[in-house]
Amino acid sequence: MHHCLLIPELAISIIQFLADDRPAWHDSRYLKNPRDVARLAQTCKALAEPALDTLWKTQHSLAPLVMCLPPDVWELTRRGKTFALKREPTPMEWSSLKKYAHRIWFISQPASFNLPRLDDVVLASLISPSHFGALFPSLRILDYSVVSVAAPMIHLLTKVLSTERHLGLMTSLCVICPRASQKEQVYDLFQAIRTKATQLETLRIDSFTSTASNSTLAVTLVEGEFKFLRKLELSWTIHISTECLTCLVGMERLQEISLCVRRDIGLDFLANGCSFTKTKGPTSPTCKRTLPVLKSLKVMAHSLDQCTALVSLVTSPFLDNITFSYDVQAPSALIEAFFRQIYETCQNAVTISTLSHTISLTLKHNLGPLSSATSPFLIHPSQTLSPLLTLRHLRSLRLLHLGTIAVDDGFLREAANAWGAHLQELEECGIPWVGVEESSDLPGYVAATLDGVGEFMRRCPRLERLRVAFDGRGSPEERPGDTQRKQEMMQEEEVCNCDPSRESEQLAFSSSVLQVLNVRDSPIDDPERVAKFLKRVAPALRVICVEGSLDMWRKWREVEDRMK
């Protein structure tokens, strides 16, 4: 062996290059060449240690570790799909696993379904407090859903976290609560995480569905806990209390939040209760910024007023992903106030950050039996969305089930002028059981036309996904004023192409890259003409989704077939 391979850093670099030598389409979470690395580990002692470290560093199943026990300890049952113990391993046999287990840093998704699963008895032995700390002293990331999603295993994890003394290396923990779990189990788990896993940077507690008792769980935090937390995701069955929210907005490193706030958190608290101060002297308090580095905010709330108040707490200049859902349907006045607050919060981010900083916004009303599509829930976007029209760096906008959104050609032109340079996705969906034809009876409602949608596509060169309802009946060439409008657009395009200083406007007339068009329940009468029009304005279109009647679905399928 060449002497240069005796340098540990060089040997590690070569092995990692071999392990990560993958095509672009390959899943980066798996090793590309595990068998080659395993052969390399058997060549000589100098390469064995770094090669074994690479092989065992990330595991998507604990089955390989069990297979390192002597063959007379374990067996395959249930048609070779489950590992079970023939007998209890001796202390020396457990110690033999340390040779490999201490190299494991990450137990993470995606879970491996190619290997047999572990019997509950085997899992209970591996994750028991007597073995866990000794086997996994280097563990940084634990996605417990890879280990098990059975209810008894949740209690076992709680016991391990409660008794283990050294969890300082663990920076990420993910748990999925099973359907049969009780809220007391989740509460005990959360308490154990609070007291023991103090160095966490990522915490995610998810669930398949609500708890067995069909009741939500309120959790609390104490100021000073989770000082290093960067990402927090809590299931919608776990509601954040007032005290917990106070601690969260004061965390200086928190970058991603996904949670559900309790309905009893009042607006007065959100406006005044989350005000923090740092005192330099007895009479010189200075304000402390709340959520100063937040990038992603995803919240389920009871009312839209709570959403508006929560957005006002964000002072981060890096905010780029905002998702809110709420239960109580809000009129257009409250929606406009929400968007005004979004503008004020995001304008800070756009001003401080680079020009490449773009923002994704989703607002959804959770449908209920009283959800209405009539006044005061008839929304005219030119007025209600006017604060967003001044926010130029919008990458994605999704408005779901807010009411009846009267998207017309005028608004589409305004939206293209405002967001055309950066917009990649626009999704508008009103109340599902109220379509375009039913909405036309509402006073003041005017549907967009196929012409307006086509012009919007052309003026948004980065638009990849569009979901909007429109009236596609009648040929675009037959509409009054269409010829004059086309001549104006051609003249404007020629002026832009001749002026180098208007490069951004030249881009607005380039070919559309739209790939997915959801027409909802848009009526059409001539599939052939619609297909020709869409093929001209959206040559990259690959998928057309329809949410209307069977007859409407057949017409749009004919459009899609004619475009191929």
mmCIF file with all atom_site columns, N, CA and C in Angstrom, residues 175-178 181 186 190 203-211 215-219 232-240 257-261 298-300:
data_model
loop_
_atom_site.group_PDB
_atom_site.id
_atom_site.type_symbol
_atom_site.label_atom_id
_atom_site.label_alt_id
_atom_site.label_comp_id
_atom_site.label_asym_id
_atom_site.label_entity_id
_atom_site.label_seq_id
_atom_site.pdbx_PDB_ins_code
_atom_site.Cartn_x
_atom_site.Cartn_y
_atom_site.Cartn_z
_atom_site.occupancy
_atom_site.B_iso_or_equiv
_atom_site.pdbx_formal_charge
_atom_site.auth_seq_id
_atom_site.auth_comp_id
_atom_site.auth_asym_id
_atom_site.auth_atom_id
_atom_site.pdbx_PDB_model_num
ATOM 1   N N  . VAL A 1 175 ? -40.244 11.981 16.069 1.00 0.00 ? 175 VAL A N  1
ATOM 2   C CA . VAL A 1 175 ? -41.102 10.927 16.589 1.00 0.00 ? 175 VAL A CA 1
ATOM 3   C C  . VAL A 1 175 ? -42.467 11.040 15.927 1.00 0.00 ? 175 VAL A C  1
ATOM 4   N N  . ILE A 1 176 ? -43.023 9.900  15.531 1.00 0.00 ? 176 ILE A N  1
ATOM 5   C CA . ILE A 1 176 ? -44.398 9.862  15.018 1.00 0.00 ? 176 ILE A CA 1
ATOM 6   C C  . ILE A 1 176 ? -45.248 9.111  16.034 1.00 0.00 ? 176 ILE A C  1
ATOM 7   N N  . CYS A 1 177 ? -46.250 9.791  16.569 1.00 0.00 ? 177 CYS A N  1
ATOM 8   C CA . CYS A 1 177 ? -47.118 9.181  17.576 1.00 0.00 ? 177 CYS A CA 1
ATOM 9   C C  . CYS A 1 177 ? -48.117 8.243  16.895 1.00 0.00 ? 177 CYS A C  1
ATOM 10  N N  . PRO A 1 178 ? -48.203 6.995  17.325 1.00 0.00 ? 178 PRO A N  1
ATOM 11  C CA . PRO A 1 178 ? -49.137 6.042  16.708 1.00 0.00 ? 178 PRO A CA 1
ATOM 12  C C  . PRO A 1 178 ? -50.587 6.404  16.985 1.00 0.00 ? 178 PRO A C  1
ATOM 13  N N  . SER A 1 181 ? -51.757 5.847  20.656 1.00 0.00 ? 181 SER A N  1
ATOM 14  C CA . SER A 1 181 ? -51.074 6.511  21.761 1.00 0.00 ? 181 SER A CA 1
ATOM 15  C C  . SER A 1 181 ? -52.033 7.419  22.524 1.00 0.00 ? 181 SER A C  1
ATOM 16  N N  . VAL A 1 186 ? -47.667 11.116 25.123 1.00 0.00 ? 186 VAL A N  1
ATOM 17  C CA . VAL A 1 186 ? -47.039 12.200 24.374 1.00 0.00 ? 186 VAL A CA 1
ATOM 18  C C  . VAL A 1 186 ? -46.534 13.276 25.331 1.00 0.00 ? 186 VAL A C  1
ATOM 19  N N  . PHE A 1 190 ? -42.656 14.492 25.753 1.00 0.00 ? 190 PHE A N  1
ATOM 20  C CA . PHE A 1 190 ? -42.246 15.882 25.580 1.00 0.00 ? 190 PHE A CA 1
ATOM 21  C C  . PHE A 1 190 ? -41.496 16.388 26.815 1.00 0.00 ? 190 PHE A C  1
ATOM 22  N N  . LEU A 1 203 ? -36.503 19.404 16.199 1.00 0.00 ? 203 LEU A N  1
ATOM 23  C CA . LEU A 1 203 ? -37.460 18.588 16.951 1.00 0.00 ? 203 LEU A CA 1
ATOM 24  C C  . LEU A 1 203 ? -38.746 18.492 16.151 1.00 0.00 ? 203 LEU A C  1
ATOM 25  N N  . ARG A 1 204 ? -39.147 17.241 15.864 1.00 0.00 ? 204 ARG A N  1
ATOM 26  C CA . ARG A 1 204 ? -40.406 17.024 15.130 1.00 0.00 ? 204 ARG A CA 1
ATOM 27  C C  . ARG A 1 204 ? -41.195 15.927 15.817 1.00 0.00 ? 204 ARG A C  1
ATOM 28  N N  . ILE A 1 205 ? -42.406 16.261 16.244 1.00 0.00 ? 205 ILE A N  1
ATOM 29  C CA . ILE A 1 205 ? -43.335 15.290 16.825 1.00 0.00 ? 205 ILE A CA 1
ATOM 30  C C  . ILE A 1 205 ? -44.574 15.276 15.941 1.00 0.00 ? 205 ILE A C  1
ATOM 31  N N  . ASP A 1 206 ? -44.736 14.199 15.205 1.00 0.00 ? 206 ASP A N  1
ATOM 32  C CA . ASP A 1 206 ? -45.837 14.086 14.256 1.00 0.00 ? 206 ASP A CA 1
ATOM 33  C C  . ASP A 1 206 ? -46.810 13.026 14.754 1.00 0.00 ? 206 ASP A C  1
ATOM 34  N N  . SER A 1 207 ? -47.912 12.847 14.030 1.00 0.00 ? 207 SER A N  1
ATOM 35  C CA . SER A 1 207 ? -48.887 11.828 14.401 1.00 0.00 ? 207 SER A CA 1
ATOM 36  C C  . SER A 1 207 ? -49.646 11.396 13.161 1.00 0.00 ? 207 SER A C  1
ATOM 37  N N  . PHE A 1 208 ? -50.105 10.154 13.182 1.00 0.00 ? 208 PHE A N  1
ATOM 38  C CA . PHE A 1 208 ? -50.916 9.644  12.079 1.00 0.00 ? 208 PHE A CA 1
ATOM 39  C C  . PHE A 1 208 ? -52.315 10.253 12.113 1.00 0.00 ? 208 PHE A C  1
ATOM 40  N N  . THR A 1 209 ? -52.839 10.458 13.312 1.00 0.00 ? 209 THR A N  1
ATOM 41  C CA . THR A 1 209 ? -54.175 11.013 13.475 1.00 0.00 ? 209 THR A CA 1
ATOM 42  C C  . THR A 1 209 ? -54.270 11.533 14.893 1.00 0.00 ? 209 THR A C  1
ATOM 43  N N  . SER A 1 210 ? -55.473 11.897 15.327 1.00 0.00 ? 210 SER A N  1
ATOM 44  C CA . SER A 1 210 ? -55.637 12.414 16.683 1.00 0.00 ? 210 SER A CA 1
ATOM 45  C C  . SER A 1 210 ? -55.393 11.313 17.698 1.00 0.00 ? 210 SER A C  1
ATOM 46  N N  . THR A 1 211 ? -55.195 11.712 18.947 1.00 0.00 ? 211 THR A N  1
ATOM 47  C CA . THR A 1 211 ? -54.931 10.745 19.996 1.00 0.00 ? 211 THR A CA 1
ATOM 48  C C  . THR A 1 211 ? -56.143 9.863  20.236 1.00 0.00 ? 211 THR A C  1
ATOM 49  N N  . SER A 1 215 ? -58.643 14.036 22.054 1.00 0.00 ? 215 SER A N  1
ATOM 50  C CA . SER A 1 215 ? -58.437 15.330 22.686 1.00 0.00 ? 215 SER A CA 1
ATOM 51  C C  . SER A 1 215 ? -57.046 15.821 22.357 1.00 0.00 ? 215 SER A C  1
ATOM 52  N N  . THR A 1 216 ? -56.890 17.127 22.267 1.00 0.00 ? 216 THR A N  1
ATOM 53  C CA . THR A 1 216 ? -55.600 17.707 21.961 1.00 0.00 ? 216 THR A CA 1
ATOM 54  C C  . THR A 1 216 ? -54.783 17.874 23.238 1.00 0.00 ? 216 THR A C  1
ATOM 55  N N  . LEU A 1 217 ? -53.512 18.060 23.054 1.00 0.00 ? 217 LEU A N  1
ATOM 56  C CA . LEU A 1 217 ? -52.581 18.153 24.170 1.00 0.00 ? 217 LEU A CA 1
ATOM 57  C C  . LEU A 1 217 ? -51.905 19.511 24.131 1.00 0.00 ? 217 LEU A C  1
ATOM 58  N N  . ALA A 1 218 ? -51.953 20.225 25.227 1.00 0.00 ? 218 ALA A N  1
ATOM 59  C CA . ALA A 1 218 ? -51.290 21.520 25.338 1.00 0.00 ? 218 ALA A CA 1
ATOM 60  C C  . ALA A 1 218 ? -49.941 21.328 26.013 1.00 0.00 ? 218 ALA A C  1
ATOM 61  N N  . VAL A 1 219 ? -48.883 21.827 25.397 1.00 0.00 ? 219 VAL A N  1
ATOM 62  C CA . VAL A 1 219 ? -47.542 21.693 25.955 1.00 0.00 ? 219 VAL A CA 1
ATOM 63  C C  . VAL A 1 219 ? -47.013 23.070 26.328 1.00 0.00 ? 219 VAL A C  1
ATOM 64  N N  . LEU A 1 232 ? -38.639 23.467 14.539 1.00 0.00 ? 232 LEU A N  1
ATOM 65  C CA . LEU A 1 232 ? -39.645 22.875 15.413 1.00 0.00 ? 232 LEU A CA 1
ATOM 66  C C  . LEU A 1 232 ? -40.889 22.558 14.605 1.00 0.00 ? 232 LEU A C  1
ATOM 67  N N  . GLU A 1 233 ? -41.281 21.273 14.604 1.00 0.00 ? 233 GLU A N  1
ATOM 68  C CA . GLU A 1 233 ? -42.499 20.834 13.930 1.00 0.00 ? 233 GLU A CA 1
ATOM 69  C C  . GLU A 1 233 ? -43.312 20.001 14.915 1.00 0.00 ? 233 GLU A C  1
ATOM 70  N N  . LEU A 1 234 ? -44.518 20.459 15.222 1.00 0.00 ? 234 LEU A N  1
ATOM 71  C CA . LEU A 1 234 ? -45.397 19.759 16.137 1.00 0.00 ? 234 LEU A CA 1
ATOM 72  C C  . LEU A 1 234 ? -46.698 19.399 15.432 1.00 0.00 ? 234 LEU A C  1
ATOM 73  N N  . SER A 1 235 ? -47.217 18.226 15.739 1.00 0.00 ? 235 SER A N  1
ATOM 74  C CA . SER A 1 235 ? -48.460 17.757 15.143 1.00 0.00 ? 235 SER A CA 1
ATOM 75  C C  . SER A 1 235 ? -49.612 18.691 15.481 1.00 0.00 ? 235 SER A C  1
ATOM 76  N N  . TRP A 1 236 ? -50.641 18.674 14.627 1.00 0.00 ? 236 TRP A N  1
ATOM 77  C CA . TRP A 1 236 ? -51.809 19.528 14.884 1.00 0.00 ? 236 TRP A CA 1
ATOM 78  C C  . TRP A 1 236 ? -52.598 19.071 16.103 1.00 0.00 ? 236 TRP A C  1
ATOM 79  N N  . THR A 1 237 ? -52.312 17.878 16.612 1.00 0.00 ? 237 THR A N  1
ATOM 80  C CA . THR A 1 237 ? -52.959 17.430 17.851 1.00 0.00 ? 237 THR A CA 1
ATOM 81  C C  . THR A 1 237 ? -52.285 18.012 19.086 1.00 0.00 ? 237 THR A C  1
ATOM 82  N N  . ILE A 1 238 ? -51.145 18.669 18.901 1.00 0.00 ? 238 ILE A N  1
ATOM 83  C CA . ILE A 1 238 ? -50.438 19.302 20.012 1.00 0.00 ? 238 ILE A CA 1
ATOM 84  C C  . ILE A 1 238 ? -50.603 20.812 19.892 1.00 0.00 ? 238 ILE A C  1
ATOM 85  N N  . HIS A 1 239 ? -51.289 21.400 20.835 1.00 0.00 ? 239 HIS A N  1
ATOM 86  C CA . HIS A 1 239 ? -51.552 22.832 20.794 1.00 0.00 ? 239 HIS A CA 1
ATOM 87  C C  . HIS A 1 239 ? -50.554 23.580 21.668 1.00 0.00 ? 239 HIS A C  1
ATOM 88  N N  . ILE A 1 240 ? -50.084 24.712 21.145 1.00 0.00 ? 240 ILE A N  1
ATOM 89  C CA . ILE A 1 240 ? -49.118 25.533 21.862 1.00 0.00 ? 240 ILE A CA 1
ATOM 90  C C  . ILE A 1 240 ? -49.849 26.430 22.859 1.00 0.00 ? 240 ILE A C  1
ATOM 91  N N  . ILE A 1 257 ? -40.719 26.967 11.894 1.00 0.00 ? 257 ILE A N  1
ATOM 92  C CA . ILE A 1 257 ? -41.762 26.669 12.878 1.00 0.00 ? 257 ILE A CA 1
ATOM 93  C C  . ILE A 1 257 ? -42.952 26.071 12.152 1.00 0.00 ? 257 ILE A C  1
ATOM 94  N N  . SER A 1 258 ? -43.480 24.983 12.710 1.00 0.00 ? 258 SER A N  1
ATOM 95  C CA . SER A 1 258 ? -44.729 24.401 12.232 1.00 0.00 ? 258 SER A CA 1
ATOM 96  C C  . SER A 1 258 ? -45.499 23.925 13.458 1.00 0.00 ? 258 SER A C  1
ATOM 97  N N  . LEU A 1 259 ? -46.631 24.579 13.747 1.00 0.00 ? 259 LEU A N  1
ATOM 98  C CA . LEU A 1 259 ? -47.350 24.270 14.981 1.00 0.00 ? 259 LEU A CA 1
ATOM 99  C C  . LEU A 1 259 ? -48.800 24.709 14.887 1.00 0.00 ? 259 LEU A C  1
ATOM 100 N N  . CYS A 1 260 ? -49.541 24.404 15.954 1.00 0.00 ? 260 CYS A N  1
ATOM 101 C CA . CYS A 1 260 ? -50.958 24.764 16.070 1.00 0.00 ? 260 CYS A CA 1
ATOM 102 C C  . CYS A 1 260 ? -51.136 25.546 17.371 1.00 0.00 ? 260 CYS A C  1
ATOM 103 N N  . VAL A 1 261 ? -51.739 26.719 17.286 1.00 0.00 ? 261 VAL A N  1
ATOM 104 C CA . VAL A 1 261 ? -51.959 27.536 18.474 1.00 0.00 ? 261 VAL A CA 1
ATOM 105 C C  . VAL A 1 261 ? -53.370 27.304 19.010 1.00 0.00 ? 261 VAL A C  1
ATOM 106 N N  . LYS A 1 298 ? -45.190 28.111 9.582  1.00 0.00 ? 298 LYS A N  1
ATOM 107 C CA . LYS A 1 298 ? -46.372 27.341 9.218  1.00 0.00 ? 298 LYS A CA 1
ATOM 108 C C  . LYS A 1 298 ? -47.229 27.164 10.469 1.00 0.00 ? 298 LYS A C  1
ATOM 109 N N  . VAL A 1 299 ? -48.437 27.727 10.461 1.00 0.00 ? 299 VAL A N  1
ATOM 110 C CA . VAL A 1 299 ? -49.264 27.777 11.664 1.00 0.00 ? 299 VAL A CA 1
ATOM 111 C C  . VAL A 1 299 ? -50.700 27.421 11.319 1.00 0.00 ? 299 VAL A C  1
ATOM 112 N N  . MET A 1 300 ? -51.318 26.616 12.186 1.00 0.00 ? 300 MET A N  1
ATOM 113 C CA . MET A 1 300 ? -52.756 26.376 12.135 1.00 0.00 ? 300 MET A CA 1
ATOM 114 C C  . MET A 1 300 ? -53.377 27.122 13.311 1.00 0.00 ? 300 MET A C  1
#
